[in-house]
Amino acid sequence: MSSVRVSRHARRRAIAAVATVCALSAAPLAPHAAAADNPPYTETYRPQFHYTPQKNWMNDPNGLVYYKGEYHLFYQYNPNGNSWGDMSWGHAVSKDLVHWKELPLALSHDDKEMVFSGSAVVDRNNTTGFGTKTNPPMVAIYTSLDNSTGTQAQSIAYSTDRGRTFTKYKGNPVIDIGSKDFRDPKVQWYEPTKSWLMTVSLSAEHKVRFYSSKNLKDWEQLSEFGPAGATGGVWECPDLFPMAVDGDKKKIKWVLVVNINPGGVAGGSGAQYFVGDFDGKKFTADNKGSYTPPEGKVVQDFEGAGFGTWTPTGKAFGETPASGALDGQGEVTGFDGKAFANSFHSGDSTTGTLTSPPFAVDDRYLNFKVGGGKHPHQDGTVLERGPVPEGTVLADFEGGTYGDWKVTGDAFGTAPAPGTLPNQLPVTGYMGEGLANSFRDGDATTGTLTSPEFTIDKNYIDFLIGGGNHASGSAESTAVELLVDGKVVHSATGNDDEALSWASWDVKGLAGKQAQLRIVDNNTGGWGHLNVDHIVLSDTRAEPVSRETSVNLLVDGKVVTSATGADSESLDWASFDMRPYAGKQARIQIVDNNTAGWGHLMADQFTTASAPAKSVVQRADWADYGKDYYAAVSWENTPGDKRHMIGWMNDWEYAGAIPTTPWRSAQSIPREMALRTVDGRAKLTSQPVKSLASLREGKAATASDVTVTNTSKPLVGPKGNGKALDIETTFSLKDAERFGLKVRTGAGGEETVIGYDASAQELYVDRTKSGDVGFSSAFPGVQRAPLKAKNGKVKLRILVDDSSVEVFGGSGESVITDQIFPDPASRGVEVFAENGSVRLDQASVWHLGSYRD
C-alpha cells in the first residue's frame, strides 16, 4: 500500500505543527528572546498595535461578537504556559477594534475537557432561556475536546454579565457525532427562517457541515459542502456570511471562509474562501471553470520507452517511466498522457535521482506536474553522507554505559541501546555498537540525558540524530539542546525517520563559554522518541544528508529553486521562475532521498513557457497570501452590519518556536471586508479598520514625485524610520522589473523587502533577511500574491510593527501578512528599484502608538 496520511486530529495539531520545524534548523535563538526581566509589554518583539496577551500562549480568535458598545475578542489561550496546551478561552474587549483591554479568563479547561475554538452570539430573543428579554444572554458555542477519548463535540456556555463570566450548560454537548475531527462552530441568527445557523468543520474530510436550531440546544443537520478548492490539510474555523457585491445591496453573495492547515497558498496555514449562494440550507460555490495551463515547449513528457537523455541513479525511478500506480501504491491521478516519472519502485524504501542534460535558460518559466511526498530540499544538505568530522568526541555511547551523563526518566534506559529496540523500525546510520535511543517500551516513556559541562573551544558541534520531529520548547518535544547559562541556545530534532543523519550547530559566537548538552524526550505520541550518536566538537561542519523528495533546478551545480509533492498521489502543476538565470546553463533533477512515509515522488510534463502554471492551491481564493494569517473569522452583530475579520498572526509550521517570551502569538489587525468585482469575479477584499488612524502620532513624513533607478535609498529620511509604522504609497510603472520598499533595515543587512514584480504582476514579501529566521526552516522565504496594476499604478498600504508586516495591495484584493523578528535597532525604511526605473508618486509615513495607551 502507498503511504497513508495520518489525520491531524484534535487541536493537538500544535504538536504536529511544531514538528514541522526542520530537524536541521539549528540556528541560535535570538539574543533578545529572553525578556523575562523587562516590564510587561516592553519586551523585544512585543507588538505595539496588534493584540497580544500579557503572557502565555494564544492562537485562534474565538467568539467574535459586538454587544453594548464592546467588540469581544475571545481566543484560544493556555493559562498555564507559553506553549500550546490546556486550551481555554482568553478574553479582551475594545470599543473601536484598535484599543484592547485584556480581561480574566472566560472559559476554562478542566479535568474532563479542553475548550477549543468556536463563536458567540447575543440571544436577543432569549431562545435558550438562559437570560431574559431585557437582559439577553451572551452564548458561547465551542468545541469541547473530551480529554479521555479525544472526541470533539459542540457545547455551549452562557453569560448574563456581558461576557465577564460564563456558565457551562448542564446538557452539554449539544451535538456529538462521535468524531475526533469535528470542530470550530460559527453560529449566527438566520432571519429568513427565524433560527440559528451553525457552520462547523468535518476537518479530516475537508467538509463543512450546516446545522439549524431554534434554541441553540437542539440541532438539525441541513447539508454539507466539500471537498473543494485546496485540500492539502485539515479544514478548520469556518465562517459564513452574506455580502453586497460592489456595495449593491440588491446583489448579495455569500462567502464561506475555510481555514486550512497545512496546504495554504504560502505552504503552511492559510485562510481560503469560496464565493457562492446560500439558500437557507445549502451553500453552492460559484463555478470558476476549468483550468488551462500556459502553452509552451514540452522538454520531457516521459512518453518514450525510456528516460531518453535523462540520467537515472539508484533504484527509485526504475528503468522506464511508470504507466500508472506501482505495486502497493494508491491510485495515481493528474498525470498527462500515458506515462510519468514515479519513484515508488519497491515502495518508499528505495532512493535515487533522475537528471536532465544541461540546457540554456532562454524561457521565463519552467512548468511541470509534481506529486508524492512533501519533503522539501534544504540548503546545505547532501545526497550522501560525508566523512566523520574530526575533533573532541563529547559522546559516542560506546562501552555499555552513559558514563558521566545524567539520566532522568525511563526513556533512555540505564545504558545506550545496541541498535534497534523491540517493536521499533530498523534504526540505521549510527556509528559503532551503541547509541542513545529513547524507544524503551515504545513511545510511551519520557526522560532526559544531560552531559557534564564542557568548554566550547571549536567552531561546530556535530552529531547524528534521528527519530521524532517535535521541536524544543513545545509541550512534547523530542530534541537535542545546547544549554549555555542554563538557557537553550541551539536545538535540533529528528525527522520522523529512524535513520540518523548529521546535524551541525555553528558555535563560533559562543567560544570560551561553558555549556551542556541535553537530549530530551517529553513525547508519548507518534514518533515520540529520539536517536542520537557521535557528538563531536569540531572545526569542520558536518554536512546533513538530505531527506528530500523534490524537483530541483540546478544552476552552476547548485539548487536555486525547488518544489515537492503535497503528500498526495495526485500530480498538480508547479512552476519555476527562471528569469534570474537567463542565459545560464541549468539542469532539472528529480530527487527521492527519503525512505520514510511518503518517501517517493512523481513528476511529468516539463514545459518551458512565458507564463507560470498555477496549482490548485494557487487557483483557490485566499483572504491573505502570507504565512501568518490563520483561523480568520468575523464579528457578528456589528454596527452598520459591517463585516470585520481578524486572524491569528502565526503559522502552525513554526508557531511553537517563534522567539517571543513571556507571550507567544499575536492577532492580526482587524480588517474591514468587502466583496468587489476583480477581473470579472467577486473577490473578498480587506483593508485595516479605519479606527487604526487613531494611533497615528503627529503629521506624516512624506515624499512625492521621486524617480528611483537601479538603487535603494531612504524613503523620506530619518522621520520615516521606525518599528511601528503605517505607510501609504503609490507607484507609477516605468521599466523597473521590481520595485517597492524595504522596511526594518539595519546593521548586518537586515531588511524585509515589500516589492512588486512588474512582469509577473505579483506583490511579494521577502523576509529571508528580516532578522532571526533560523528557528525553523519553514520561516525564511518569499510570499507572493497576484496583483495587477491599475491605470499603470500600484498602491500599497503597509503596516509595520515590532514583529510583523501586513501589506494591502491595490484595493485590498491582495494581502500578505508575515511575522518578522528583526533587531530592535533595525528601523530604516528605503525605496528601491531593480533593473530599471520606477516613479514614486506619493508616500506618507505615520508613526503608530500602542493600543494599550
XYZ file of N, CA and C in Angstrom, residues 742-753 768-771 826:
51
model
N 11.784 48.665 1.378
C 12.468 47.801 2.334
C 12.245 48.405 3.712
N 11.700 47.615 4.626
C 11.418 48.114 5.968
C 12.255 47.358 6.990
N 12.350 47.931 8.171
C 13.150 47.374 9.274
C 14.560 47.032 8.799
N 15.159 47.959 8.013
C 16.531 47.767 7.559
C 17.492 48.147 8.678
N 18.676 47.532 8.662
C 19.636 47.845 9.706
C 20.953 47.157 9.508
N 21.737 47.133 10.573
C 23.081 46.571 10.533
C 23.039 45.105 10.166
N 24.115 44.668 9.516
C 24.205 43.269 9.129
C 23.339 42.918 7.947
N 22.809 43.922 7.263
C 22.000 43.652 6.076
C 20.569 43.265 6.359
N 20.097 43.474 7.596
C 18.704 43.139 7.885
C 17.768 43.990 7.039
N 16.734 43.335 6.497
C 15.720 44.031 5.722
C 14.550 43.107 5.481
N 13.378 43.678 5.415
C 12.191 42.976 4.940
C 11.746 43.690 3.676
N 11.756 42.961 2.560
C 11.503 43.559 1.255
C 10.025 43.402 0.902
N 13.660 36.766 4.028
C 14.825 35.895 4.222
C 15.925 36.583 5.017
N 15.949 37.933 5.000
C 16.968 38.676 5.751
C 16.316 39.592 6.783
N 15.189 39.151 7.310
C 14.380 40.016 8.166
C 14.814 40.030 9.625
N 15.863 39.306 9.976
C 16.309 39.232 11.365
C 16.524 37.787 11.756
N 17.010 47.896 14.021
C 16.742 47.930 12.577
C 15.431 48.661 12.338
